[in-house]
GROMACS .gro file of C-alpha atoms in nm:
model
  278
    1UNK     CA    1  -1.476  -0.586  -0.181
    2UNK     CA    2  -1.656  -0.325   0.005
    3UNK     CA    3  -1.837  -0.054  -0.172
    4UNK     CA    4  -1.706   0.228  -0.270
    5UNK     CA    5  -1.359   0.066  -0.175
    6UNK     CA    6  -1.054   0.053  -0.433
    7UNK     CA    7  -1.102  -0.195  -0.798
    8UNK     CA    8  -0.778  -0.369  -0.856
    9UNK     CA    9  -0.740  -0.188  -1.125
   10UNK     CA   10  -0.700   0.117  -0.879
   11UNK     CA   11  -0.489  -0.041  -0.657
   12UNK     CA   12  -0.229  -0.182  -0.918
   13UNK     CA   13  -0.213   0.247  -0.996
   14UNK     CA   14  -0.098   0.358  -0.720
   15UNK     CA   15   0.035   0.040  -0.530
   16UNK     CA   16   0.449   0.130  -0.669
   17UNK     CA   17   0.380   0.503  -0.529
   18UNK     CA   18   0.377   0.394  -0.145
   19UNK     CA   19   0.621   0.301   0.139
   20UNK     CA   20   0.726  -0.105   0.118
   21UNK     CA   21   0.471  -0.257   0.404
   22UNK     CA   22   0.801  -0.426   0.618
   23UNK     CA   23   1.119  -0.228   0.627
   24UNK     CA   24   1.299  -0.024   0.835
   25UNK     CA   25   1.237  -0.222   1.102
   26UNK     CA   26   0.871  -0.181   1.095
   27UNK     CA   27   0.586  -0.381   0.961
   28UNK     CA   28   0.325  -0.111   0.839
   29UNK     CA   29  -0.088  -0.302   0.838
   30UNK     CA   30  -0.157  -0.346   0.492
   31UNK     CA   31  -0.184  -0.028   0.295
   32UNK     CA   32  -0.501  -0.126   0.092
   33UNK     CA   33  -0.689  -0.228   0.333
   34UNK     CA   34  -0.577   0.183   0.563
   35UNK     CA   35  -0.661   0.347   0.239
   36UNK     CA   36  -1.004   0.146   0.207
   37UNK     CA   37  -1.084   0.284   0.583
   38UNK     CA   38  -0.981   0.622   0.503
   39UNK     CA   39  -1.213   0.593   0.166
   40UNK     CA   40  -1.553   0.486   0.428
   41UNK     CA   41  -1.413   0.828   0.623
   42UNK     CA   42  -1.483   0.959   0.406
   43UNK     CA   43  -1.741   0.881   0.278
   44UNK     CA   44  -1.964   0.878   0.564
   45UNK     CA   45  -1.860   1.168   0.757
   46UNK     CA   46  -1.858   0.957   1.073
   47UNK     CA   47  -1.625   0.953   1.346
   48UNK     CA   48  -1.250   0.775   1.331
   49UNK     CA   49  -1.394   0.557   1.648
   50UNK     CA   50  -1.661   0.402   1.455
   51UNK     CA   51  -1.444   0.290   1.172
   52UNK     CA   52  -1.571  -0.116   1.146
   53UNK     CA   53  -1.358  -0.378   1.269
   54UNK     CA   54  -1.284  -0.483   0.963
   55UNK     CA   55  -1.083  -0.184   0.891
   56UNK     CA   56  -0.825  -0.267   1.204
   57UNK     CA   57  -0.735   0.023   1.475
   58UNK     CA   58  -0.907   0.349   1.377
   59UNK     CA   59  -0.605   0.492   1.544
   60UNK     CA   60  -0.331   0.296   1.320
   61UNK     CA   61  -0.546   0.401   0.989
   62UNK     CA   62  -0.578   0.779   1.149
   63UNK     CA   63  -0.165   0.763   1.211
   64UNK     CA   64  -0.124   0.690   0.812
   65UNK     CA   65  -0.336   0.946   0.742
   66UNK     CA   66  -0.129   1.168   0.951
   67UNK     CA   67   0.230   1.009   0.754
   68UNK     CA   68   0.117   1.067   0.491
   69UNK     CA   69   0.018   1.441   0.438
   70UNK     CA   70   0.307   1.519   0.640
   71UNK     CA   71   0.503   1.312   0.355
   72UNK     CA   72   0.363   1.432   0.049
   73UNK     CA   73   0.247   1.118  -0.049
   74UNK     CA   74  -0.177   1.178  -0.163
   75UNK     CA   75   0.049   1.499  -0.350
   76UNK     CA   76   0.242   1.267  -0.540
   77UNK     CA   77  -0.028   1.007  -0.563
   78UNK     CA   78  -0.257   1.300  -0.689
   79UNK     CA   79   0.010   1.365  -0.963
   80UNK     CA   80   0.080   1.041  -1.084
   81UNK     CA   81  -0.260   0.965  -1.189
   82UNK     CA   82  -0.359   1.291  -1.369
   83UNK     CA   83  -0.358   1.216  -1.728
   84UNK     CA   84  -0.003   1.266  -1.890
   85UNK     CA   85  -0.083   1.403  -2.194
   86UNK     CA   86  -0.229   1.726  -2.337
   87UNK     CA   87  -0.550   1.669  -2.478
   88UNK     CA   88  -0.854   1.725  -2.228
   89UNK     CA   89  -1.173   1.611  -2.362
   90UNK     CA   90  -1.303   1.871  -2.694
   91UNK     CA   91  -1.096   2.105  -2.584
   92UNK     CA   92  -0.672   2.105  -2.500
   93UNK     CA   93  -0.588   2.248  -2.140
   94UNK     CA   94  -0.883   2.461  -2.052
   95UNK     CA   95  -0.847   2.536  -1.715
   96UNK     CA   96  -1.185   2.623  -1.528
   97UNK     CA   97  -1.172   2.820  -1.112
   98UNK     CA   98  -1.461   2.791  -0.865
   99UNK     CA   99  -1.447   2.803  -0.455
  100UNK     CA  100  -1.691   2.678  -0.284
  101UNK     CA  101  -1.767   2.753   0.136
  102UNK     CA  102  -1.734   2.457   0.312
  103UNK     CA  103  -1.985   2.455   0.653
  104UNK     CA  104  -1.705   2.412   0.962
  105UNK     CA  105  -1.856   2.175   1.208
  106UNK     CA  106  -1.808   2.292   1.606
  107UNK     CA  107  -1.552   1.992   1.646
  108UNK     CA  108  -1.328   2.162   1.407
  109UNK     CA  109  -1.257   2.451   1.602
  110UNK     CA  110  -1.002   2.415   1.878
  111UNK     CA  111  -0.627   2.265   1.725
  112UNK     CA  112  -0.382   2.356   1.894
  113UNK     CA  113  -0.193   2.684   1.845
  114UNK     CA  114   0.184   2.587   1.639
  115UNK     CA  115   0.290   2.731   1.931
  116UNK     CA  116   0.351   2.551   2.271
  117UNK     CA  117   0.230   2.240   2.357
  118UNK     CA  118   0.219   2.052   2.023
  119UNK     CA  119   0.255   1.622   2.094
  120UNK     CA  120   0.435   1.547   1.886
  121UNK     CA  121   0.668   1.698   1.600
  122UNK     CA  122   0.420   1.617   1.324
  123UNK     CA  123   0.148   1.785   1.490
  124UNK     CA  124   0.445   2.118   1.500
  125UNK     CA  125   0.488   2.022   1.105
  126UNK     CA  126   0.170   2.045   0.998
  127UNK     CA  127  -0.028   2.308   1.213
  128UNK     CA  128  -0.099   2.622   1.059
  129UNK     CA  129  -0.213   2.955   1.150
  130UNK     CA  130  -0.610   2.978   1.185
  131UNK     CA  131  -0.653   2.664   1.031
  132UNK     CA  132  -0.871   2.774   0.758
  133UNK     CA  133  -1.119   2.813   1.003
  134UNK     CA  134  -1.334   3.161   0.963
  135UNK     CA  135  -1.599   3.330   1.061
  136UNK     CA  136  -1.959   3.467   0.899
  137UNK     CA  137  -2.328   3.490   0.951
  138UNK     CA  138  -2.336   3.150   0.857
  139UNK     CA  139  -2.055   3.043   1.101
  140UNK     CA  140  -1.735   2.871   1.110
  141UNK     CA  141  -1.662   2.780   0.767
  142UNK     CA  142  -1.360   2.739   0.531
  143UNK     CA  143  -1.337   2.766   0.136
  144UNK     CA  144  -1.226   2.556  -0.115
  145UNK     CA  145  -1.016   2.655  -0.431
  146UNK     CA  146  -1.042   2.458  -0.715
  147UNK     CA  147  -0.902   2.461  -1.072
  148UNK     CA  148  -1.046   2.217  -1.328
  149UNK     CA  149  -0.952   2.042  -1.650
  150UNK     CA  150  -1.193   2.037  -1.949
  151UNK     CA  151  -1.364   1.735  -1.790
  152UNK     CA  152  -1.439   1.872  -1.439
  153UNK     CA  153  -1.136   1.704  -1.275
  154UNK     CA  154  -0.959   1.869  -0.978
  155UNK     CA  155  -0.578   1.979  -1.108
  156UNK     CA  156  -0.519   2.262  -0.845
  157UNK     CA  157  -0.710   2.299  -0.474
  158UNK     CA  158  -0.599   2.615  -0.203
  159UNK     CA  159  -0.773   2.591   0.110
  160UNK     CA  160  -0.807   2.903   0.322
  161UNK     CA  161  -1.056   3.064   0.608
  162UNK     CA  162  -1.408   3.127   0.459
  163UNK     CA  163  -1.393   3.520   0.439
  164UNK     CA  164  -1.089   3.477   0.222
  165UNK     CA  165  -1.158   3.589  -0.143
  166UNK     CA  166  -1.181   3.451  -0.497
  167UNK     CA  167  -0.929   3.651  -0.739
  168UNK     CA  168  -0.596   3.675  -0.518
  169UNK     CA  169  -0.602   3.256  -0.532
  170UNK     CA  170  -0.644   3.277  -0.889
  171UNK     CA  171  -0.288   3.269  -0.953
  172UNK     CA  172  -0.145   3.063  -0.676
  173UNK     CA  173  -0.342   2.826  -0.842
  174UNK     CA  174  -0.249   2.805  -1.192
  175UNK     CA  175   0.101   2.785  -1.066
  176UNK     CA  176   0.035   2.428  -0.877
  177UNK     CA  177  -0.134   2.327  -1.198
  178UNK     CA  178   0.191   2.122  -1.371
  179UNK     CA  179   0.109   1.753  -1.570
  180UNK     CA  180   0.333   1.512  -1.670
  181UNK     CA  181   0.403   1.380  -1.997
  182UNK     CA  182   0.444   0.986  -2.101
  183UNK     CA  183   0.760   1.076  -2.326
  184UNK     CA  184   1.042   1.318  -2.304
  185UNK     CA  185   0.953   1.683  -2.271
  186UNK     CA  186   0.886   1.973  -1.949
  187UNK     CA  187   0.556   1.914  -1.751
  188UNK     CA  188   0.249   2.119  -1.911
  189UNK     CA  189   0.176   2.432  -1.686
  190UNK     CA  190   0.037   2.688  -1.955
  191UNK     CA  191  -0.329   2.679  -2.012
  192UNK     CA  192  -0.471   2.717  -2.358
  193UNK     CA  193  -0.790   2.969  -2.169
  194UNK     CA  194  -0.926   3.034  -1.825
  195UNK     CA  195  -1.256   3.034  -1.717
  196UNK     CA  196  -1.363   3.208  -1.413
  197UNK     CA  197  -1.634   3.416  -1.294
  198UNK     CA  198  -1.668   3.829  -1.200
  199UNK     CA  199  -1.479   3.730  -0.851
  200UNK     CA  200  -1.142   3.689  -1.100
  201UNK     CA  201  -1.193   3.954  -1.296
  202UNK     CA  202  -0.954   4.186  -1.117
  203UNK     CA  203  -0.746   4.430  -1.379
  204UNK     CA  204  -0.410   4.308  -1.176
  205UNK     CA  205  -0.518   3.925  -1.246
  206UNK     CA  206  -0.631   4.027  -1.633
  207UNK     CA  207  -0.321   4.184  -1.646
  208UNK     CA  208  -0.101   3.861  -1.571
  209UNK     CA  209  -0.257   3.636  -1.763
  210UNK     CA  210  -0.247   3.841  -2.041
  211UNK     CA  211   0.160   3.881  -1.986
  212UNK     CA  212   0.174   3.470  -1.979
  213UNK     CA  213  -0.040   3.490  -2.320
  214UNK     CA  214  -0.309   3.338  -2.124
  215UNK     CA  215  -0.672   3.395  -2.255
  216UNK     CA  216  -0.935   3.523  -1.957
  217UNK     CA  217  -1.300   3.428  -2.041
  218UNK     CA  218  -1.553   3.636  -1.735
  219UNK     CA  219  -1.975   3.600  -1.796
  220UNK     CA  220  -1.924   3.883  -2.078
  221UNK     CA  221  -2.197   3.912  -2.328
  222UNK     CA  222  -1.911   3.838  -2.614
  223UNK     CA  223  -1.813   3.527  -2.417
  224UNK     CA  224  -2.068   3.338  -2.322
  225UNK     CA  225  -2.021   3.096  -2.561
  226UNK     CA  226  -1.742   2.986  -2.384
  227UNK     CA  227  -1.805   3.081  -2.065
  228UNK     CA  228  -2.134   2.837  -2.018
  229UNK     CA  229  -1.846   2.566  -2.041
  230UNK     CA  230  -1.771   2.659  -1.672
  231UNK     CA  231  -2.022   2.477  -1.495
  232UNK     CA  232  -1.748   2.148  -1.483
  233UNK     CA  233  -1.620   2.257  -1.165
  234UNK     CA  234  -1.929   2.336  -1.010
  235UNK     CA  235  -2.018   1.937  -1.096
  236UNK     CA  236  -1.663   1.875  -0.911
  237UNK     CA  237  -1.777   2.054  -0.628
  238UNK     CA  238  -2.098   1.849  -0.629
  239UNK     CA  239  -1.878   1.524  -0.675
  240UNK     CA  240  -1.689   1.611  -0.447
  241UNK     CA  241  -1.905   1.759  -0.192
  242UNK     CA  242  -2.047   1.320  -0.220
  243UNK     CA  243  -1.805   1.275   0.064
  244UNK     CA  244  -1.949   1.381   0.406
  245UNK     CA  245  -1.657   1.429   0.579
  246UNK     CA  246  -1.588   1.690   0.354
  247UNK     CA  247  -1.940   1.811   0.281
  248UNK     CA  248  -1.897   1.921   0.616
  249UNK     CA  249  -1.571   2.003   0.828
  250UNK     CA  250  -1.479   1.783   1.145
  251UNK     CA  251  -1.086   1.814   1.046
  252UNK     CA  252  -0.956   2.049   1.307
  253UNK     CA  253  -0.640   2.066   1.099
  254UNK     CA  254  -0.643   2.221   0.773
  255UNK     CA  255  -0.344   1.980   0.702
  256UNK     CA  256  -0.566   1.681   0.733
  257UNK     CA  257  -0.894   1.823   0.572
  258UNK     CA  258  -0.703   1.935   0.240
  259UNK     CA  259  -0.555   1.644   0.220
  260UNK     CA  260  -0.904   1.464   0.208
  261UNK     CA  261  -0.988   1.642  -0.071
  262UNK     CA  262  -0.658   1.528  -0.255
  263UNK     CA  263  -0.779   1.164  -0.169
  264UNK     CA  264  -1.148   1.256  -0.346
  265UNK     CA  265  -0.985   1.420  -0.578
  266UNK     CA  266  -0.762   1.063  -0.642
  267UNK     CA  267  -1.047   0.906  -0.656
  268UNK     CA  268  -1.229   1.078  -0.941
  269UNK     CA  269  -0.913   1.054  -1.153
  270UNK     CA  270  -0.945   0.655  -1.096
  271UNK     CA  271  -1.263   0.689  -1.176
  272UNK     CA  272  -1.247   0.839  -1.526
  273UNK     CA  273  -0.928   0.685  -1.593
  274UNK     CA  274  -0.968   0.333  -1.502
  275UNK     CA  275  -1.396   0.399  -1.597
  276UNK     CA  276  -1.413   0.217  -1.212
  277UNK     CA  277  -1.634   0.247  -0.976
  278UNK     CA  278  -1.513   0.207  -0.688
   0.00000   0.00000   0.00000
């Protein structure tokens, strides 16, 4: 097992969620080998064509990334590895929200438009207007909007253009949170508290959270003791950006870049739950 690859424990956790290697008249290259190849790409940020030979053809690996991005496989794996109970650290369901800008490499521009000239149906399905790229004084950027639990593990992810505001995405982030239980009962979707900075303190947002009976903490003097816990989301961004392919965006398609963020989030969950170092 190479550095940064899936451990046996991690692989046993996600293997049942993947399509069978043989079936439907085709034989897939070993899934574990392909996922390890994707993890190598995430960790190094190298071009696909520089993929080491031990992982097989780079086109095969990229095609698997594209296929599982299109059919929602990565989201299903993340949902499976998220802790299936209501106890998170010392606080139940304390959700912290923040955003981080990512510089987009010049190679990330130039994706084919949604209409006209797309090579395959997959590309057409994954195309997004603007591809979550925006221009500012820093050049091309994308923004990752993130909601984490009380331990700083990703629960919800939204990708937008770099100039997008923070406040409009708080409620959509919360709407995506759903953690199933090991036993009977509906998935947990209602945080005990949401912690965010002043960028999310618009009166309409506060009113919406009051209507849902979700306490909201912003950096006001009386909230400082609780607000100090918000650094878990900042630490999560730091861990995600240790993957070089996330620290700078190279992917042309917003769907591929978001899939890479989800894959990195899966790795963070597996590290915590299984105490793996892969």
